[in-house]
Amino acid sequence: MTILDYTQDELKEFIKPAFRVKQIYKWIYQNYADTYEQMHTIPKTLREELEKNYSLMPLSVAKEEQSSDGSIKYLFALHDGKTIESVLLPMKQEEFDEDGKRIHHTRYTICISSQVGCKIGCSFCLTAKSGLLRNLSTGEIVAQVLLIKKLNGIDSERRVNIVYMGMGEPLDNLNNVSKAVKIFSDIDGLSISPKRQTISTSGLSSQIKKLGNMNLGVLLAISLHAVDDELREELMPINKHYDIRSIMNAVREFPIDVRKRVMFEYLIMKDVNDDIKSAKKLVKLLHGIKSKVNLIYFNPHEGSPYNRPPKSSVEKFRDYLNAHGVTCTIRQSKGLDISAACGQLKERSEK
Ligand code: SF4
């Protein structure tokens, strides 16, 4: 059991008086306490009681790889010996003016896992090979961000973005993920607003509706990757159950902040989905949806039947979309040299 599993309201049920909970939250999420003993404003008896029953950190670092672009990929070990991965991505480097005064801090995005393994079975993904081993608990999801901030000395006031885009399908573990969203956004804790949290899904339409009904205020990203059902079924067998039309219908109903857009991830592969015909279909498909398309170069791994497309075809694809009213960017290959495509670090370390 970890104390990171609990919202403040839940802790108040068994920690009295209630104001202690706020203090404990601040010790954990803002002062990054490593032990209960360090929480010197909390009475000793309560500290001992908590120590006996709740761990402060359910993860430990099993492996860490730094990429030349500054991203760091972590393999974290869980209490049962299973492992998950998370990535810290610096999005914008800090900048200084002529007098050496800092104008911008480095901005970070933290990519986290929601399950050990995954049952969705995407053909381009190494995580899919292991199948689903188990869901992560809320605390194990929360711990990934807390530990990465702590390990990298990112102080508590610094805002980070979270993407649920590591191992697993977050909407297949909706209860624990939605609770993690709430814990992340607690202002006495990590204080990461839901607007800075993006849930990325393979397109489980019924779960997208459920998430929408929860009105959490999170952003949505859809791993689309193909514009017709035939190809999408080949890439993502889940498309047999949730086809493109059902996904688009669920997205159209999803409550999203007026200033925000739904992100569509498009893993672009040579001679598979990188042609202008696909770009045209994509424009048609997204008609009427406030969307942004993110093109991701396919990152080839051993034994993969797909290849990385040439820069020229990816740029043509992007330009076509932008010229036809769909905002489109090419995602920089952060972490390319440490194989940051889903599941690859884990696979390599197990070999
Ligand atoms: S790409 Fe994501 S949803 Fe698909 S199998 Fe891999 S982890 Fe699961």
XYZ file of C-alpha atoms and ligand atoms in Angstrom:
359
model
C 0.000 0.000 0.000
C 1.264 3.463 -0.814
C -0.006 6.768 0.490
C 0.135 8.052 -3.120
C -3.034 6.035 -3.825
C -5.159 8.515 -1.927
C -6.827 11.851 -2.567
C -6.904 14.298 0.339
C -10.594 13.500 0.982
C -9.817 9.806 1.267
C -6.917 10.415 3.646
C -9.161 12.559 5.829
C -11.261 9.460 6.539
C -8.445 7.884 8.516
C -6.066 10.729 9.391
C -7.343 13.032 12.116
C -7.447 15.959 12.569
C -8.108 16.743 8.902
C -5.627 19.645 8.643
C -2.785 17.129 9.032
C -3.636 15.743 5.596
C -2.806 19.027 3.894
C 0.507 19.144 5.754
C 1.330 15.574 4.736
C 0.416 16.307 1.102
C 2.786 19.264 1.091
C 5.577 17.182 2.599
C 5.145 14.520 -0.046
C 4.447 16.492 -3.205
C 6.052 19.873 -2.577
C 8.946 19.143 -0.231
C 9.653 15.736 -1.759
C 10.131 14.055 1.646
C 11.897 10.698 1.383
C 10.839 9.471 4.803
C 8.012 10.089 7.246
C 10.665 10.994 9.794
C 11.504 14.126 7.809
C 7.928 15.400 8.268
C 8.803 17.147 11.516
C 5.573 19.169 11.708
C 3.592 15.904 11.982
C 3.269 14.263 15.441
C 5.606 11.334 15.927
C 2.815 8.846 16.685
C 1.061 9.643 13.413
C 4.329 9.419 11.475
C 5.013 5.989 12.996
C 1.502 4.814 12.228
C 1.819 5.909 8.577
C 5.281 4.380 8.298
C 3.879 1.027 9.438
C 1.091 0.986 6.855
C 1.904 3.070 3.790
C 5.023 3.277 1.671
C 5.992 6.728 0.434
C 7.323 5.560 -2.915
C 6.200 2.397 -4.733
C 8.825 2.671 -7.507
C 12.585 2.332 -7.772
C 14.843 3.079 -10.717
C 15.872 -0.115 -12.539
C 17.510 1.624 -15.456
C 17.963 5.111 -16.811
C 19.044 6.171 -20.303
C 19.838 9.701 -21.333
C 19.443 10.770 -24.935
C 21.588 13.377 -26.653
C 18.503 15.619 -27.040
C 18.139 15.756 -23.248
C 15.275 13.320 -22.826
C 15.670 10.697 -20.130
C 13.966 7.359 -20.269
C 13.369 5.488 -17.013
C 12.646 1.871 -16.416
C 10.963 1.727 -13.008
C 10.648 -1.439 -10.914
C 7.381 -2.048 -9.058
C 6.988 -3.868 -5.717
C 6.242 -7.183 -7.515
C 9.367 -6.978 -9.687
C 7.458 -5.959 -12.821
C 8.747 -2.956 -14.733
C 7.264 0.053 -16.506
C 8.730 2.951 -18.396
C 8.388 6.717 -18.228
C 10.165 9.476 -20.122
C 11.165 13.019 -19.176
C 11.143 15.276 -22.240
C 12.577 18.786 -22.015
C 10.416 20.739 -24.487
C 12.101 24.120 -24.409
C 15.522 24.917 -23.026
C 16.000 27.718 -20.529
C 16.965 31.104 -21.979
C 18.901 34.004 -20.445
C 19.009 37.698 -21.391
C 22.249 39.689 -21.914
C 22.564 40.314 -18.160
C 22.368 36.632 -17.439
C 18.816 36.897 -16.108
C 16.663 33.888 -16.858
C 13.837 34.639 -19.311
C 12.458 31.113 -19.681
C 12.827 27.994 -17.604
C 13.158 24.635 -19.335
C 9.686 23.286 -19.948
C 9.126 19.617 -19.325
C 6.678 17.003 -20.426
C 6.550 13.719 -18.561
C 5.270 10.696 -20.411
C 3.855 8.049 -18.080
C 2.566 4.473 -18.205
C -0.869 3.353 -17.052
C -0.517 -0.433 -17.239
C 2.147 -3.134 -17.147
C 1.997 -4.391 -20.716
C -1.072 -3.760 -22.826
C -3.839 -5.810 -24.381
C -4.559 -3.594 -27.384
C -2.050 -5.411 -29.602
C -0.877 -2.676 -31.995
C 1.352 -4.298 -34.584
C 4.051 -1.602 -34.420
C 4.448 -1.755 -30.637
C 6.797 -3.910 -28.574
C 4.754 -3.491 -25.392
C 1.906 -5.287 -27.151
C 3.951 -8.495 -27.338
C 3.782 -9.122 -23.589
C -0.003 -8.697 -23.445
C -1.564 -7.076 -20.404
C 0.121 -8.141 -17.156
C -1.791 -5.822 -14.834
C -3.199 -2.363 -14.295
C -1.107 0.155 -12.416
C -2.567 1.381 -9.156
C -3.301 5.080 -8.798
C -0.220 5.460 -6.590
C 2.029 3.805 -9.174
C 0.788 6.259 -11.805
C 1.234 9.272 -9.537
C 4.680 8.082 -8.389
C 6.146 8.268 -11.909
C 5.749 12.053 -12.053
C 6.713 12.599 -8.428
C 9.887 10.520 -8.696
C 10.972 12.034 -12.028
C 10.525 15.566 -10.671
C 12.465 14.613 -7.563
C 15.302 12.822 -9.390
C 15.812 15.775 -11.706
C 15.561 18.475 -9.066
C 12.542 20.040 -10.805
C 11.171 22.132 -7.979
C 7.566 21.873 -6.976
C 6.435 25.240 -8.384
C 7.658 24.413 -11.863
C 4.756 23.398 -14.047
C 5.130 20.246 -16.083
C 2.854 18.651 -18.639
C 1.787 15.057 -18.351
C 0.980 12.734 -21.228
C -0.501 9.308 -20.562
C 1.318 7.869 -23.514
C 3.753 5.311 -22.066
C 2.954 1.628 -21.692
C -0.676 0.646 -21.655
C -4.043 1.981 -22.740
C -5.075 4.559 -20.114
C -8.772 4.193 -20.871
C -8.518 0.478 -20.082
C -7.581 1.535 -16.541
C -9.945 4.488 -16.338
C -10.743 4.334 -12.614
C -7.116 4.553 -11.505
C -6.163 7.023 -14.241
C -9.043 9.385 -13.463
C -8.132 9.349 -9.778
C -4.490 10.073 -10.684
C -5.678 13.093 -12.737
C -7.367 14.440 -9.600
C -4.360 13.790 -7.346
C -1.993 15.448 -9.854
C -4.171 18.554 -9.969
C -4.500 19.035 -6.197
C -3.143 22.502 -5.428
C -1.598 21.277 -2.170
C 0.156 18.568 -4.146
C 1.821 18.634 -7.553
C -0.731 21.197 -8.760
C -0.722 20.103 -12.405
C -3.956 21.374 -13.878
C -6.024 18.890 -15.921
C -5.477 21.238 -18.876
C -1.836 20.173 -18.734
C -2.713 16.496 -18.756
C -3.309 14.660 -22.025
C -4.860 11.231 -22.128
C -3.778 9.382 -25.210
C -5.952 6.506 -26.352
C -5.964 3.913 -29.081
C -9.590 4.939 -29.595
C -11.837 2.974 -27.209
C -14.952 4.919 -28.197
C -17.149 3.788 -25.303
C -14.441 4.712 -22.792
C -13.901 8.095 -24.498
C -17.588 8.750 -23.814
C -17.202 7.697 -20.170
C -14.149 9.937 -19.779
C -16.074 12.811 -21.373
C -18.949 12.309 -18.922
C -16.510 12.597 -16.015
C -15.784 16.169 -17.105
C -12.256 16.139 -15.717
C -11.028 18.881 -18.047
C -8.192 16.803 -19.480
C -7.037 16.927 -23.082
C -7.549 14.058 -25.442
C -5.163 12.529 -27.952
C -6.207 9.811 -30.368
C -3.713 7.397 -31.905
C -5.264 7.339 -35.333
C -2.372 6.298 -37.596
C -4.582 5.335 -40.557
C -7.461 6.876 -42.447
C -9.280 3.761 -43.566
C -10.493 0.868 -41.475
C -8.675 -1.772 -43.465
C -5.212 -0.366 -42.791
C -6.116 0.631 -39.245
C -7.235 -2.927 -38.483
C -3.922 -4.182 -39.730
C -1.981 -1.713 -37.585
C -4.349 -1.733 -34.622
C -6.578 -4.824 -34.386
C -8.730 -2.971 -31.797
C -10.210 -1.155 -34.793
C -12.392 -4.253 -35.412
C -14.284 -3.318 -32.254
C -13.997 0.467 -32.418
C -13.828 1.629 -36.008
C -12.840 5.071 -37.228
C -16.419 6.301 -37.488
C -17.219 5.351 -33.855
C -14.048 7.119 -32.680
C -14.902 10.300 -34.583
C -18.425 10.271 -33.135
C -17.058 9.922 -29.596
C -14.538 12.742 -30.224
C -17.265 15.051 -31.543
C -19.119 14.671 -28.222
C -16.036 15.044 -26.005
C -16.089 18.210 -23.844
C -12.961 20.207 -24.550
C -11.884 23.686 -23.511
C -12.761 26.213 -26.249
C -9.102 27.190 -26.598
C -7.904 23.621 -26.908
C -7.970 20.978 -29.611
C -8.118 17.229 -29.816
C -4.765 15.855 -30.826
C -4.564 13.156 -33.464
C -1.362 11.136 -33.443
C -0.339 9.801 -36.814
C 2.573 7.384 -36.871
C 3.866 7.892 -40.343
C 5.407 4.906 -42.114
C 7.107 4.631 -45.450
C 4.813 3.504 -48.291
C 2.093 2.586 -45.806
C 0.359 5.843 -44.887
C 2.673 8.661 -45.993
C 1.058 9.503 -49.344
C -1.009 12.551 -50.302
C -4.085 10.377 -50.870
C -4.012 9.537 -47.142
C -3.491 13.220 -46.292
C -6.606 14.098 -48.332
C -8.676 11.479 -46.551
C -7.434 12.739 -43.208
C -8.555 16.294 -43.979
C -12.006 14.961 -44.840
C -12.185 12.831 -41.726
C -11.350 15.705 -39.394
C -13.795 18.125 -40.957
C -15.659 20.011 -38.231
C -13.420 18.796 -35.378
C -11.099 21.254 -33.632
C -8.041 19.180 -34.109
C -4.309 19.158 -34.390
C -2.380 16.423 -36.126
C 0.971 15.305 -34.819
C 3.054 13.359 -37.299
C 5.429 10.918 -35.632
C 8.174 9.320 -37.637
C 8.002 5.568 -37.252
C 10.968 4.511 -35.134
C 12.059 1.129 -36.538
C 12.954 -1.666 -34.154
C 14.385 -5.118 -34.694
C 12.128 -7.334 -36.772
C 9.702 -4.551 -37.612
C 8.028 -4.785 -41.049
C 7.668 -0.992 -41.248
C 10.186 1.672 -42.155
C 10.889 5.294 -41.388
C 9.614 7.523 -44.221
C 11.865 10.069 -45.934
C 11.749 13.628 -44.588
C 10.447 14.923 -47.933
C 7.260 12.842 -47.887
C 6.544 13.709 -44.240
C 6.949 17.419 -44.980
C 4.691 17.170 -48.017
C 2.079 15.437 -45.878
C 2.316 18.164 -43.236
C 2.156 20.968 -45.793
C -0.914 19.460 -47.434
C -2.750 19.358 -44.105
C -1.752 22.878 -43.126
C -2.782 24.201 -46.540
C -6.201 22.591 -46.111
C -7.034 24.047 -42.709
C -5.766 21.265 -40.428
C -2.996 22.328 -38.058
C -0.234 19.811 -38.386
C 3.232 19.513 -36.885
C 5.982 16.969 -37.127
C 6.966 15.753 -33.714
C 10.651 16.103 -33.081
C 12.165 12.695 -32.573
C 12.862 13.190 -28.911
C 14.609 10.213 -27.495
C 15.207 8.592 -30.860
C 18.686 7.463 -29.902
C 17.404 5.692 -26.815
C 14.598 3.982 -28.722
C 11.806 5.902 -27.064
C 9.127 4.227 -29.141
C 6.658 2.527 -26.844
C 8.084 -0.513 -25.049
C 11.549 -0.518 -26.561
C 13.644 0.287 -23.503
C 11.903 -2.421 -21.519
C 12.389 -4.974 -24.263
C 16.096 -4.202 -24.550
C 16.796 -4.327 -20.862
C 15.108 -7.734 -20.598
C 17.234 -9.237 -23.350
S 0.820 1.390 -28.898
Fe -0.060 1.829 -26.905
S -2.184 1.014 -27.096
Fe -0.994 0.068 -28.754
S -0.269 -1.883 -27.895
Fe 1.343 -0.327 -27.557
S 0.945 0.396 -25.489
Fe -0.922 -0.611 -26.188
